[in-house]
Every structure is written in structure tokens, then in C-alpha cells.
Amino acid sequence: MAAAGAVTGLGNADFSDLREIKKQLLSVAERSRERGLQHSGKWASELAFALEPLLLSELPPPPALTEEDARDLDAYTLAKSYFDLKEYDRAAYFLRGCKSQKAYFLYMYSRYLSGEKKKDDETVDSLGPLEKGQVKNEALRELRVELSKKHKAQELDGFGLYLYGVVLRKLDLSKEAIDVFVEATHVLPLHWGAWLELCNLITDKEMLKFLSLPETWMKEFFLAHIYTELQLIEEALQKYQSLIDAGFSKSTYIISQIAVAYHNIRDIDKALSIFNELRKQDPYRIENMDTFSNLLYVRSMKPELSYLAHNLCEIDKYRVETCCVIGNYYSLRSQHEKAALYFQRALKLNPRYLGAWTLMGHEYMEMKNTSAAIQAYRHAIEVNKRDYRAWYGLGQTYEILKMPFYCLYYYRRAHQLRPNDSRMLVALGECYEKLNQLVEAKKCYWRAYAVGDVEKMALVKLAKLHEQLNESEQAAQCYIKYIQDIYSCGEIVEHLEVSTAFRYLAQYYFKCKLWDEASACAQKCCSFNDTREEGKALLRQILQLRNQGETSSTEIATPFFLPASLSANSTPTRRVSPLNLSSVTP
């Protein structure tokens, strides 16, 4: 185990003493629970569980009590029992005047959660006319003033700094919040909540470079998480692999994060297999199951999605993830009203749950309710500006509304977040085409093909653009490449565009007086319903010209050709040189 600290990819972090790390995790888990920070406590406990058990003599001692702790003990014990029952005002009332760090934190945190609860109760309808800023947590300003005084006097511990940062973030004071969260990670590096809040405020890799973070093993978990959030998936996977090699191979948290990373790069098969493995290890887990259901939805795996929905319902039907899974199930069955209802239910449970806003936007799109879709996507962006699906969804809604300039703006934002996603590039290309910016459109389509066209549509769109501009050679070149790609994949694709490609090539070769190639393409056209008659007519014309003694041309202005003998199953095989646009990005 001692050699594990030397694992590559973990910077200066020391993982040589995993038993010491386990002690630290158990200690911070207990301290988090004492302050009502359940999620941070759970994260530390899950990570500690993945490491080897400690001997009785190795267990961390309980934290030492100060005089102030002893004085506040009765009030703290009573208030904590009220806090656990979500009676936040009552808990705060009995903690007034407490001086110990633990009791003071619980006092301030109770007031903060009380304000949040009242705010959520007022936001009755998730999709009502209530815009951001109309419903506020009234306690925030008072909390900021009090915590600010303590901060200036340097009387806040790591947990207090975390709460101060949360209050600043809620007041949209992002810059100040980042500084406070960075300070919190220095004072108490083991508290995951502070790192996670910092993640939510970092918008790009440049911003990350300028942060002065503590050199601790916790930083590696933070970097892996932020890389996943910033769509830097390769770096994230390297970090997670290094953490597994360092000794965290049993961590369900790391396994779930790897599955999410593969989901983000659309490696669906890999993500599905990891999620299935995770379900075997942790069958009652609900976190990330909405992401798992997205994968099942994309693959149209109805029985598996149905089983997952029923299973989660049995575990806890009132969890946001469960509602999203059921929503996906109904969406796959094309019951969009029912699906939207479940996404709304998820948002009643947690109005800041990103996935539900985005999925609800998709459902409203299916129901042709564009105004509700726009509102849902805007809420999603409000929760997380890095959600490319919401930007892309807004682009699609404005495309339906025939507002290409708006559409262009939103597709550009989606493309910035996912520069190597061909769907964003194709959407951008279509947008430029509508705005008659054909040069930009060509760049987008070529770039989409260069990064790996998921939907196999970029070359067809590029070919049609060349066709429109009377650039017949380039159009033919694109169609040939498209046909090669389609047949080399061995996929069963819709024949519409394949037949379009063969029809164009048949006509192109006919104009070039290349009868053999034209005849081969025309025969291919006869295999498809929509081009059969044109194919037959062209074959008759070729036969007629041949009978009249017309010879096949030997000189054409193109640097490529189709093989003369194209049987019913064969395809053009000669690779063509790509257009010189690969270095240009929109």
C-alpha cells in the first residue's frame, strides 16, 4: 500500500498512508454530521468505507471539548434534535447566545435553512411567472452582515467560512464567494462541501489556474470533479484512474463519477456497463440513477428503464432522481404530458435540480409548447451555466420560432461548452445557412465531420451546400465520402440521404459522360423507392447514347472517380482527399 502514493497523475498529493487518510475521513464525517452537513458526512463516510478497516487502537479519538463547548452542550444537544427534525427556527431560538464554534455554526446554519425552506414554500409553482429574484431568502442579508464581522475578526473556522461562502453565492457575490471558499479549503481541507461549492463557481480552465488551492490529497478529488464538470473528460478519467490505483478501487463515488464521465462523452456502452456494475455493488443507490436512465432512454431500452423506475419507486418514490427516471420512462413511451408532470414533481422536491429543468424543456418541445420550453431551459441555465443541453435546447426552440439570430447565439454557447460535439456544429451550420452565411456554414459542416459526425449528416449537408453553389466537383466528392462512411459502418440507416447521394452522383457522371460510373450509380438508385424511376430513366438514356455510338469520356476535371463495376452490394472504395477546411473552426 505504501507505494500507492507514487502513482502518476496525482501531482504532489500524498496517498502513501491510506490508514491516516481513513482516520481523517472518519473524523471529518463525524464533525460534518454534528453540524448537520449530511451530504459532506455521507461523502466522507462512503470514501472511508472503500478503504481497509482500522484496528481499535487506530480509531481517531473524539474531538476535544473546550470550556465553551461544555457550557453550550445542553443547548446544542436540544437544538440538534430539533434541527434533525427540520424545526430550524426552533433550533436557532435555543442556540441564541452560544459561543462555541460548533453551536454557533448550527445557529447560523439553522437560520439559513429556515430562510431557504420558506423561500421554497413560497415558490409554489416551479413553472409559474416567478422569475429569479422575486422570491428571496430573507435571512441572507442579516447572515452576511453577522458572518462578515466574524470573518474580519478571523473568528470563523472552516465550517463557518463554508457557510459564509454559501451566503455570498446565494447573494450572487460570486467573486467574494470564491475567495471565501478557497480560504475554507485552506483552513479545513477535508470538508468536501467547500470544494463542491467552489466547483459550481468555476466556469473554465483558465479560472481554475489562478486559484491558490492547498496541496492536499483532497485537491485530486476536486480536480477530477471539476474536469468532469468542465467537459475535460480525458483529464477527469486520468485523475479517477490514478485515484483507483492509489487505493480507492472500491469507492462507489469514483465508479459513479467515471460512469457520468463516459455518459458526457457519449460512450454509451461503456457508461451502461459501469452503471450496471455499480448497481450490483450498491443496489439501493439512488444518486446518478437519473443519468443511468438517460442512457437507457437514448438506447430505447424500455424493459430495463421500466425495471429501474419500478425498483427506485420501491426504494424511495419521493426522491428527485426517482421522479426523473419515471419521467424518462413515460417520455420513451411518448406520454409527454405524464413525463412533464413527473419532472415538475422532481422540481417541487428540489427547485435547483438541473437535470429536471432540462428534461422538462425537452418534454415541452415534444408537446410543441415553446414558451414553456424556453422558460424551463432558462431555469436550467440559471442553476448551471455550464449545461450545454439547456443552451442547445434554447437554440432548438428559437429555430422552431424561426428566429435564426437568437438561435445562432444559443448554439454558439453550446458549441463553446462542447467544442468537439458534431451535433452542435451541424446545428450551427444550419443556422449560418439560414442566415445565408454559406462560408461559415461550410466550415461548420466540415468541422463536424472532422470531429466524428455522430448522426452522419454533416457530409450530406456540406454536399447540398456545394450543390447550391454549383460546385459540382466538391459536392460529388462529399457524396462519395458519405457513401463510403455509411457502408463502412455497416449500419442500417435511413435510405433517404443514401439514395440522394447516388442520384446526384449518377447525374454528375452522366454529365461528365462517364457512362460506366453513371450506370453503376443509376443501378444503385433503382434499389430505393424514391429514386427508382429516375434511375431507370437514366439507365435508358445511357443505353440509348451508347447505341448511338457515344463513347465514355476519358477526361474529367475531377481528381477522383467511382469504380466502373458497382454490384448491388459493393460501394465506392477509393478514398478522396478532404477539403482544405479542417484547420478552421467556427
Coordinates of C-alpha atoms in Angstrom, one line a residue:
M1 CA 0.0 0.0 0.0
A2 CA 2.9 2.4 0.8
A3 CA 3.9 2.5 -2.8
A4 CA 0.5 3.8 -3.8
G5 CA 1.4 7.4 -3.1
A6 CA 3.9 7.4 -6.1
V7 CA 1.0 6.8 -8.6
T8 CA 1.5 9.0 -11.6
G9 CA -1.1 11.7 -12.3
L10 CA -1.6 12.7 -8.6
G11 CA 0.6 15.7 -8.5
N12 CA 2.1 16.4 -5.1
A13 CA -0.7 14.6 -3.2
D14 CA 0.5 12.0 -0.8
F15 CA -1.5 8.8 -0.8
S16 CA 1.2 6.7 0.9
D17 CA -0.6 6.4 4.2
L18 CA -4.1 5.3 3.5
R19 CA -4.8 4.5 7.1
E20 CA -4.1 8.1 8.1
I21 CA -6.4 9.2 5.3
K22 CA -9.1 6.9 6.6
K23 CA -8.7 8.4 10.1
Q24 CA -9.1 11.9 8.6
L25 CA -12.2 10.9 6.7
L26 CA -13.9 9.3 9.7
S27 CA -13.1 12.3 11.8
V28 CA -14.4 14.9 9.3
A29 CA -17.5 12.7 8.7
E30 CA -18.4 12.9 12.4
R31 CA -17.7 16.6 12.6
S32 CA -19.9 17.2 9.5
R33 CA -22.8 15.2 11.0
E34 CA -22.5 17.2 14.3
R35 CA -23.1 20.4 12.2
G36 CA -26.0 19.0 10.2
L37 CA -23.9 18.8 7.0
Q38 CA -25.3 15.4 5.9
H39 CA -24.1 15.3 2.3
S40 CA -20.4 16.1 3.3
G41 CA -20.7 13.5 6.1
K42 CA -22.0 10.9 3.7
W43 CA -19.3 11.6 1.0
A44 CA -16.5 11.2 3.6
S45 CA -18.2 8.0 5.0
E46 CA -18.5 6.4 1.6
L47 CA -14.9 7.1 0.8
A48 CA -13.7 5.8 4.2
F49 CA -15.8 2.6 3.6
A50 CA -13.8 2.0 0.4
L51 CA -10.5 1.7 2.4
E52 CA -9.4 -1.1 4.7
P53 CA -10.9 -1.2 8.2
L54 CA -8.9 0.2 11.1
L55 CA -7.9 -1.6 14.3
L56 CA -9.5 -0.4 17.6
S57 CA -6.2 1.2 18.6
E58 CA -6.1 3.2 15.3
L59 CA -9.6 4.7 15.5
P60 CA -9.5 8.6 15.7
P61 CA -10.2 9.9 19.2
P62 CA -13.4 12.1 19.6
P63 CA -12.6 15.9 19.3
A64 CA -11.5 17.5 22.5
L65 CA -14.2 19.7 24.2
T66 CA -13.4 23.3 25.2
E67 CA -14.9 25.2 28.1
E68 CA -17.3 26.9 25.6
D69 CA -18.4 23.5 24.2
A70 CA -19.2 22.3 27.7
R71 CA -21.2 25.5 28.5
D72 CA -23.2 25.2 25.3
L73 CA -23.6 21.4 25.4
D74 CA -27.2 21.3 26.7
A75 CA -28.4 23.9 24.3
Y76 CA -26.6 22.3 21.4
T77 CA -27.9 18.8 22.2
L78 CA -31.5 20.1 22.3
A79 CA -31.2 22.3 19.2
K80 CA -29.5 19.5 17.2
S81 CA -32.5 17.2 17.9
Y82 CA -34.9 20.0 16.6
F83 CA -32.6 20.6 13.6
D84 CA -32.7 16.9 12.7
L85 CA -36.5 17.1 12.6
K86 CA -36.2 20.2 10.3
E87 CA -37.5 22.5 13.0
Y88 CA -34.9 25.2 12.1
D89 CA -36.5 28.2 13.7
R90 CA -36.9 26.3 17.0
A91 CA -33.3 25.1 16.8
A92 CA -32.0 28.6 16.2
Y93 CA -34.0 30.0 19.1
F94 CA -32.4 27.7 21.6
L95 CA -28.9 28.4 20.2
R96 CA -29.0 32.2 20.7
G97 CA -26.0 33.5 22.6
C98 CA -24.0 30.3 22.2
K99 CA -20.2 31.0 21.8
S100 CA -18.6 27.6 20.9
Q101 CA -17.7 27.2 17.2
K102 CA -20.0 24.1 16.7
A103 CA -23.1 25.6 18.4
Y104 CA -22.6 29.0 16.6
F105 CA -22.3 27.2 13.2
L106 CA -25.5 25.3 13.9
Y107 CA -27.3 28.5 15.0
M108 CA -26.3 30.3 11.7
Y109 CA -27.0 27.2 9.6
S110 CA -30.4 26.8 11.1
R111 CA -31.3 30.4 10.3
Y112 CA -30.0 29.9 6.7
L113 CA -32.0 26.7 6.2
S114 CA -35.1 28.2 7.7
G115 CA -34.9 31.0 5.1
E116 CA -34.4 28.5 2.3
K117 CA -37.4 26.4 3.4
K118 CA -39.6 29.5 3.5
K119 CA -38.4 30.5 0.1
D120 CA -39.1 27.1 -1.4
D121 CA -42.6 27.1 0.2
E122 CA -43.3 30.4 -1.5
T123 CA -42.1 29.2 -4.8
V124 CA -45.3 27.2 -5.1
D125 CA -45.3 26.6 -8.9
S126 CA -42.0 25.7 -10.4
L127 CA -43.0 27.0 -13.8
G128 CA -45.1 29.9 -12.7
P129 CA -44.4 33.6 -13.6
L130 CA -42.0 33.8 -10.6
E131 CA -38.7 34.9 -12.1
K132 CA -35.3 34.9 -10.4
G133 CA -35.1 37.5 -7.6
Q134 CA -38.8 37.7 -6.9
V135 CA -38.7 35.0 -4.2
K136 CA -35.7 35.5 -1.9
N137 CA -34.3 34.0 1.2
E138 CA -34.9 36.9 3.6
A139 CA -32.3 35.7 6.1
L140 CA -29.4 36.1 3.7
R141 CA -28.6 39.8 4.2
E142 CA -28.6 39.5 8.0
L143 CA -26.5 36.4 7.9
R144 CA -24.0 38.1 5.6
V145 CA -23.6 41.1 7.9
E146 CA -23.0 38.9 11.0
L147 CA -20.7 36.4 9.3
S148 CA -18.7 39.3 7.7
K149 CA -18.0 40.7 11.2
K150 CA -16.8 37.3 12.4
H151 CA -14.7 36.9 9.2
K152 CA -13.0 40.2 9.6
A153 CA -12.2 39.3 13.2
Q154 CA -10.9 35.9 12.0
E155 CA -13.3 34.1 14.3
L156 CA -14.7 31.7 11.7
D157 CA -13.5 28.1 11.5
G158 CA -13.5 26.0 8.2
F159 CA -17.2 25.2 8.5
G160 CA -18.1 28.9 9.3
L161 CA -16.2 30.0 6.2
Y162 CA -18.1 27.5 4.1
L163 CA -21.4 28.9 5.3
Y164 CA -20.3 32.4 4.7
G165 CA -19.3 31.4 1.1
V166 CA -22.7 29.8 0.6
V167 CA -24.5 33.0 1.7
L168 CA -22.3 35.1 -0.6
R169 CA -23.0 32.8 -3.5
K170 CA -26.7 33.0 -2.9
L171 CA -26.5 36.8 -2.9
D172 CA -24.8 36.5 -6.4
L173 CA -21.5 37.8 -5.0
S174 CA -19.5 35.1 -6.9
K175 CA -16.0 36.7 -6.7
E176 CA -16.2 37.2 -2.9
A177 CA -17.7 33.7 -2.5
I178 CA -14.8 32.1 -4.5
D179 CA -12.2 33.8 -2.2
V180 CA -14.0 32.6 0.9
F181 CA -14.4 29.0 -0.4
V182 CA -10.6 28.9 -1.2
E183 CA -9.9 30.2 2.3
A184 CA -12.2 27.5 3.7
T185 CA -10.3 24.7 1.8
H186 CA -7.0 26.0 3.4
V187 CA -8.5 26.1 6.9
L188 CA -10.3 22.8 6.6
P189 CA -9.1 20.9 3.5
L190 CA -11.1 17.7 4.4
H191 CA -14.6 19.3 4.1
W192 CA -15.9 18.2 0.7
G193 CA -18.8 20.7 0.8
A194 CA -16.4 23.7 0.4
W195 CA -14.7 22.0 -2.6
L196 CA -18.0 21.2 -4.2
E197 CA -19.3 24.8 -3.8
L198 CA -16.1 26.0 -5.4
C199 CA -16.7 23.7 -8.4
N200 CA -20.1 25.3 -9.0
L201 CA -18.5 28.8 -9.3
I202 CA -15.6 27.9 -11.7
T203 CA -16.6 28.4 -15.3
D204 CA -13.5 27.5 -17.3
K205 CA -10.0 26.0 -17.0
E206 CA -8.3 29.5 -17.1
M207 CA -10.2 30.4 -13.9
L208 CA -9.0 27.2 -12.3
K209 CA -5.3 28.0 -13.0
F210 CA -5.5 31.2 -10.9
L211 CA -6.8 29.6 -7.8
S212 CA -4.4 29.2 -4.9
L213 CA -5.5 25.8 -3.6
P214 CA -4.0 23.8 -0.7
E215 CA -1.7 20.9 -1.7
T216 CA -3.6 18.1 -0.2
W217 CA -5.0 14.7 -1.4
M218 CA -8.5 16.2 -1.4
K219 CA -7.4 18.5 -4.2
E220 CA -7.1 15.4 -6.5
F221 CA -10.8 14.6 -5.9
F222 CA -11.7 18.2 -6.5
L223 CA -9.7 18.4 -9.8
A224 CA -11.3 15.1 -11.1
H225 CA -14.8 16.5 -10.3
I226 CA -14.2 19.9 -11.9
Y227 CA -12.7 18.4 -15.0
T228 CA -15.8 16.3 -15.4
E229 CA -18.0 19.4 -14.9
L230 CA -15.9 21.4 -17.5
Q231 CA -16.2 18.6 -20.0
L232 CA -12.5 17.9 -19.9
I233 CA -13.3 14.2 -19.8
E234 CA -9.9 12.8 -20.7
E235 CA -8.2 14.6 -17.8
A236 CA -11.0 13.6 -15.4
L237 CA -10.7 9.9 -16.3
Q238 CA -7.0 10.0 -15.9
K239 CA -7.4 11.5 -12.4
Y240 CA -10.0 9.0 -11.4
Q241 CA -7.9 6.1 -12.7
S242 CA -5.0 7.5 -10.6
L243 CA -7.2 7.6 -7.5
I244 CA -8.3 4.0 -8.1
D245 CA -4.6 3.0 -8.4
A246 CA -3.8 4.8 -5.2
G247 CA -6.2 2.5 -3.3
F248 CA -9.7 3.8 -3.8
S249 CA -10.7 1.0 -6.2
K250 CA -13.8 0.0 -4.1
S251 CA -15.2 3.6 -3.9
T252 CA -18.7 3.7 -5.4
Y253 CA -18.4 7.5 -5.6
I254 CA -15.4 7.2 -8.0
I255 CA -17.2 4.4 -10.0
S256 CA -20.3 6.6 -10.4
Q257 CA -18.2 9.6 -11.5
I258 CA -16.4 7.5 -14.1
A259 CA -19.8 6.4 -15.4
V260 CA -21.0 10.0 -15.6
A261 CA -17.8 11.0 -17.4
Y262 CA -18.4 8.3 -20.1
H263 CA -22.0 9.5 -20.3
N264 CA -20.8 13.0 -21.0
I265 CA -18.6 11.9 -24.0
R266 CA -21.5 9.7 -25.2
D267 CA -19.6 6.4 -24.8
I268 CA -23.0 4.9 -24.0
D269 CA -22.0 1.2 -23.9
K270 CA -19.1 1.8 -21.5
A271 CA -21.2 4.0 -19.3
L272 CA -24.1 1.4 -19.2
S273 CA -21.7 -1.4 -18.3
I274 CA -20.2 0.7 -15.4
F275 CA -23.7 1.7 -14.1
N276 CA -24.8 -2.0 -14.2
E277 CA -21.7 -2.9 -12.2
L278 CA -22.4 0.0 -9.7
R279 CA -26.0 -1.3 -9.3
K280 CA -24.6 -4.7 -8.3
Q281 CA -22.3 -3.2 -5.7
D282 CA -24.8 -0.7 -4.3
P283 CA -28.3 -1.9 -5.3
Y284 CA -30.2 0.7 -3.2
R285 CA -28.3 3.6 -4.5
I286 CA -30.4 6.5 -6.0
E287 CA -27.8 9.1 -6.8
N288 CA -26.9 9.3 -10.5
M289 CA -29.7 6.9 -11.4
D290 CA -31.3 9.6 -13.5
T291 CA -28.1 9.7 -15.6
F292 CA -28.3 5.9 -16.0
S293 CA -32.0 6.3 -17.1
N294 CA -30.9 8.9 -19.7
L295 CA -28.6 6.3 -21.2
L296 CA -31.3 3.7 -21.2
Y297 CA -33.6 6.3 -22.9
V298 CA -31.1 7.0 -25.6
R299 CA -30.7 3.3 -26.3
S300 CA -34.6 2.9 -26.2
M301 CA -34.2 0.1 -23.6
K302 CA -37.8 0.1 -22.5
P303 CA -37.8 -3.1 -20.3
E304 CA -34.6 -2.0 -18.5
L305 CA -35.9 1.5 -17.9
S306 CA -39.3 0.2 -16.7
Y307 CA -37.5 -2.1 -14.2
L308 CA -35.3 0.7 -13.0
A309 CA -38.3 3.0 -12.5
H310 CA -40.2 0.3 -10.5
N311 CA -37.1 -0.5 -8.5
L312 CA -36.5 3.1 -7.5
C313 CA -40.2 3.6 -6.7
E314 CA -39.9 0.8 -4.2
I315 CA -36.8 2.3 -2.6
D316 CA -38.0 5.9 -2.4
K317 CA -40.7 7.4 -4.7
Y318 CA -40.2 10.9 -3.3
R319 CA -36.6 11.5 -4.5
V320 CA -35.9 13.8 -7.4
E321 CA -33.9 11.1 -9.2
T322 CA -36.8 8.7 -9.0
C323 CA -39.2 11.3 -10.4
C324 CA -36.7 11.9 -13.3
V325 CA -36.4 8.2 -14.1
I326 CA -40.2 7.8 -14.2
G327 CA -40.4 10.9 -16.4
N328 CA -37.9 9.4 -18.8
Y329 CA -39.9 6.1 -18.8
Y330 CA -43.1 8.0 -19.8
S331 CA -41.2 10.1 -22.3
L332 CA -39.8 6.9 -24.0
R333 CA -43.4 5.7 -24.3
S334 CA -44.4 9.1 -25.9
Q335 CA -46.6 10.0 -22.9
H336 CA -45.1 13.5 -22.8
E337 CA -47.8 15.1 -20.5
K338 CA -47.2 12.4 -17.9
A339 CA -43.4 12.8 -18.3
A340 CA -43.6 16.6 -17.8
L341 CA -45.8 16.0 -14.7
Y342 CA -43.0 13.8 -13.1
F343 CA -40.3 16.4 -13.9
Q344 CA -42.5 19.0 -12.3
R345 CA -42.8 16.8 -9.2
A346 CA -39.0 16.5 -9.1
L347 CA -38.7 20.3 -9.1
K348 CA -41.3 20.6 -6.3
L349 CA -38.9 18.4 -4.3
N350 CA -35.8 20.4 -5.3
P351 CA -36.2 23.6 -7.4
R352 CA -32.5 23.7 -8.1
Y353 CA -32.3 20.2 -9.6
L354 CA -30.6 20.8 -13.0
G355 CA -31.5 17.6 -14.8
A356 CA -35.2 18.0 -14.2
W357 CA -35.3 21.5 -15.8
T358 CA -33.5 20.4 -18.9
L359 CA -35.6 17.2 -19.3
M360 CA -38.8 19.2 -18.8
G361 CA -37.7 21.6 -21.5
H362 CA -37.3 18.6 -23.8
E363 CA -40.9 17.4 -23.0
Y364 CA -42.4 20.8 -23.7
M365 CA -40.6 20.8 -27.0
E366 CA -42.2 17.4 -27.8
M367 CA -45.6 18.9 -26.9
K368 CA -44.8 22.0 -29.1
N369 CA -45.1 24.3 -26.1
T370 CA -42.2 26.5 -27.0
S371 CA -42.7 29.3 -24.4
A372 CA -42.8 26.8 -21.5
A373 CA -39.7 25.0 -23.0
I374 CA -37.8 28.3 -23.2
Q375 CA -38.7 29.0 -19.5
A376 CA -37.5 25.6 -18.4
Y377 CA -34.2 25.8 -20.3
R378 CA -33.6 29.3 -18.9
H379 CA -34.2 27.9 -15.3
A380 CA -31.6 25.2 -16.1
I381 CA -29.0 27.8 -17.2
E382 CA -29.8 29.8 -14.0
V383 CA -28.9 26.7 -12.0
N384 CA -25.8 25.8 -14.0
K385 CA -24.4 28.0 -16.8
R386 CA -22.3 25.0 -18.0
D387 CA -25.2 22.9 -19.0
Y388 CA -24.7 22.6 -22.8
R389 CA -28.0 20.7 -23.2
A390 CA -30.0 23.7 -22.0
W391 CA -28.2 26.1 -24.4
Y392 CA -28.7 23.6 -27.2
G393 CA -32.4 23.3 -26.3
L394 CA -32.9 27.0 -26.4
G395 CA -31.2 27.1 -29.8
Q396 CA -33.7 24.4 -31.0
T397 CA -36.8 26.3 -29.6
Y398 CA -35.7 29.5 -31.3
E399 CA -35.1 27.5 -34.5
I400 CA -38.8 26.4 -34.4
L401 CA -39.8 30.0 -33.8
K402 CA -37.8 30.9 -36.9
M403 CA -35.6 33.4 -35.1
P404 CA -32.1 32.5 -36.5
F405 CA -30.1 35.2 -34.8
Y406 CA -31.2 34.1 -31.3
C407 CA -30.8 30.5 -32.4
L408 CA -27.2 31.3 -33.5
Y409 CA -26.3 32.8 -30.1
Y410 CA -27.5 29.8 -28.2
Y411 CA -25.9 27.2 -30.5
R412 CA -22.6 29.1 -30.2
R413 CA -22.8 28.9 -26.4
A414 CA -23.5 25.2 -26.6
H415 CA -20.6 24.8 -29.0
Q416 CA -18.2 26.7 -26.7
L417 CA -19.1 24.2 -23.9
R418 CA -18.8 21.2 -26.3
P419 CA -16.3 22.1 -29.0
N420 CA -16.0 18.6 -30.3
D421 CA -19.6 17.6 -30.4
S422 CA -20.7 17.3 -34.0
R423 CA -24.4 17.9 -33.2
M424 CA -23.6 21.5 -32.0
L425 CA -21.6 22.1 -35.2
V426 CA -24.2 20.8 -37.5
A427 CA -26.8 22.9 -35.7
L428 CA -24.5 26.0 -36.1
G429 CA -24.0 25.2 -39.8
E430 CA -27.8 25.0 -40.4
C431 CA -28.2 28.3 -38.6
Y432 CA -25.5 30.0 -40.8
E433 CA -27.1 28.5 -43.9
K434 CA -30.5 30.1 -42.9
L435 CA -28.6 33.5 -42.5
N436 CA -27.0 33.0 -45.9
Q437 CA -23.5 32.9 -44.4
L438 CA -22.6 30.0 -46.5
V439 CA -18.8 30.1 -46.0
E440 CA -19.3 29.8 -42.2
A441 CA -21.8 27.0 -42.8
K442 CA -19.3 25.1 -44.9
K443 CA -16.7 25.4 -42.1
C444 CA -19.1 24.1 -39.5
Y445 CA -20.2 21.1 -41.6
W446 CA -16.6 20.2 -42.4
R447 CA -15.5 20.6 -38.7
A448 CA -18.5 18.4 -37.6
Y449 CA -17.3 15.7 -40.0
A450 CA -13.7 16.1 -38.8
V451 CA -14.5 15.7 -35.1
G452 CA -16.5 12.5 -35.8
D453 CA -20.1 13.0 -37.0
V454 CA -22.4 11.2 -34.7
E455 CA -25.5 11.5 -36.9
K456 CA -23.7 11.0 -40.2
M457 CA -25.4 14.1 -41.7
A458 CA -22.6 16.7 -41.9
L459 CA -21.2 15.5 -45.3
V460 CA -24.7 15.4 -46.9
K461 CA -25.4 18.9 -45.7
L462 CA -22.0 20.0 -47.0
A463 CA -22.6 18.3 -50.3
K464 CA -26.0 20.0 -50.7
L465 CA -24.4 23.4 -49.9
H466 CA -21.8 22.8 -52.7
E467 CA -24.7 21.7 -55.0
Q468 CA -26.4 25.0 -54.2
L469 CA -23.3 27.0 -55.0
N470 CA -22.8 25.0 -58.3
E471 CA -19.6 23.5 -57.0
S472 CA -20.3 20.1 -58.5
E473 CA -16.9 18.5 -58.1
Q474 CA -16.8 19.2 -54.3
A475 CA -20.5 18.1 -54.0
A476 CA -19.6 14.8 -55.7
Q477 CA -16.6 14.4 -53.5
C478 CA -18.7 14.8 -50.4
Y479 CA -21.3 12.4 -51.6
I480 CA -18.7 9.7 -52.3
K481 CA -17.2 10.1 -48.9
Y482 CA -20.6 10.0 -47.3
I483 CA -21.5 6.7 -49.1
Q484 CA -18.1 5.2 -48.1
D485 CA -18.7 6.1 -44.4
I486 CA -22.3 4.8 -44.3
Y487 CA -21.4 1.4 -45.8
S488 CA -18.1 1.1 -43.9
C489 CA -20.1 1.5 -40.6
G490 CA -22.3 -1.4 -41.6
E491 CA -25.2 0.4 -40.0
I492 CA -28.8 0.1 -41.2
V493 CA -29.5 3.7 -42.0
E494 CA -32.5 5.5 -43.4
H495 CA -32.1 5.3 -47.2
L496 CA -33.3 8.8 -48.0
E497 CA -29.9 10.5 -48.0
V498 CA -28.1 7.5 -49.5
S499 CA -30.4 7.5 -52.4
T500 CA -30.0 11.3 -52.7
A501 CA -26.2 10.7 -52.9
F502 CA -26.4 8.0 -55.6
R503 CA -28.9 10.1 -57.6
Y504 CA -26.6 13.1 -57.6
L505 CA -23.5 11.0 -58.5
A506 CA -25.4 9.3 -61.3
Q507 CA -26.4 12.7 -62.8
Y508 CA -22.9 14.0 -62.2
Y509 CA -21.2 11.2 -64.0
F510 CA -23.8 11.3 -66.8
K511 CA -22.9 15.0 -67.4
C512 CA -19.2 14.0 -67.4
K513 CA -20.0 11.3 -70.0
L514 CA -18.6 8.6 -67.7
W515 CA -21.3 6.0 -68.7
D516 CA -19.9 3.1 -66.6
E517 CA -19.9 5.1 -63.4
A518 CA -23.2 6.8 -64.2
S519 CA -24.7 3.4 -65.0
A520 CA -23.4 1.9 -61.7
C521 CA -24.9 4.7 -59.7
A522 CA -28.2 4.6 -61.6
Q523 CA -28.5 0.9 -60.8
K524 CA -28.0 1.7 -57.2
C525 CA -30.8 4.3 -57.4
C526 CA -33.1 1.5 -58.5
S527 CA -32.7 -0.1 -55.1
F528 CA -34.5 2.8 -53.4
N529 CA -38.2 3.6 -53.8
D530 CA -37.8 7.4 -54.1
T531 CA -35.1 7.3 -56.8
R532 CA -36.2 4.1 -58.7
E533 CA -37.9 5.8 -61.6
E534 CA -35.1 8.4 -62.1
G535 CA -32.5 5.6 -62.0
K536 CA -34.4 3.6 -64.7
A537 CA -34.8 6.7 -66.9
L538 CA -31.1 7.4 -66.6
L539 CA -30.2 3.8 -67.5
R540 CA -32.4 4.1 -70.6
Q541 CA -30.7 7.3 -71.6
I542 CA -27.2 5.8 -71.1
L543 CA -28.2 2.8 -73.2
Q544 CA -29.6 5.0 -75.9
L545 CA -26.5 7.1 -76.1
R546 CA -24.3 4.0 -76.2
N547 CA -26.3 2.6 -79.0
Q548 CA -25.9 5.9 -80.9
G549 CA -22.1 5.4 -80.6
E550 CA -21.4 7.9 -77.9
T551 CA -18.1 6.9 -76.2
S552 CA -17.3 7.4 -72.5
S553 CA -15.2 10.5 -71.7
T554 CA -11.7 9.9 -70.6
E555 CA -11.0 13.4 -69.3
I556 CA -12.9 14.9 -66.5
A557 CA -11.9 17.8 -64.3
T558 CA -12.2 15.8 -61.1
P559 CA -9.4 14.0 -59.3
F560 CA -11.5 11.0 -58.3
F561 CA -14.0 8.5 -59.7
L562 CA -16.2 5.6 -58.8
P563 CA -15.2 2.1 -59.8
A564 CA -16.7 1.0 -63.1
S565 CA -18.3 -2.1 -61.7
L566 CA -20.6 -1.4 -58.8
S567 CA -22.6 -4.5 -57.9
A568 CA -25.7 -4.3 -55.8
N569 CA -23.7 -4.7 -52.6
S570 CA -20.4 -3.0 -53.4
T571 CA -19.6 0.6 -52.6
P572 CA -17.2 3.2 -53.8
T573 CA -13.8 2.4 -52.2
R574 CA -11.3 5.0 -53.3
R575 CA -10.6 7.5 -50.5
V576 CA -10.8 11.1 -51.6
S577 CA -8.6 13.9 -50.2
P578 CA -10.6 16.1 -47.8
L579 CA -11.5 19.7 -48.4
N580 CA -8.9 22.1 -47.0
L581 CA -11.1 23.4 -44.2
S582 CA -10.0 21.1 -41.3
S583 CA -8.0 23.8 -39.6
V584 CA -10.8 26.3 -39.5
T585 CA -13.2 26.4 -36.6
P586 CA -16.4 28.5 -36.5

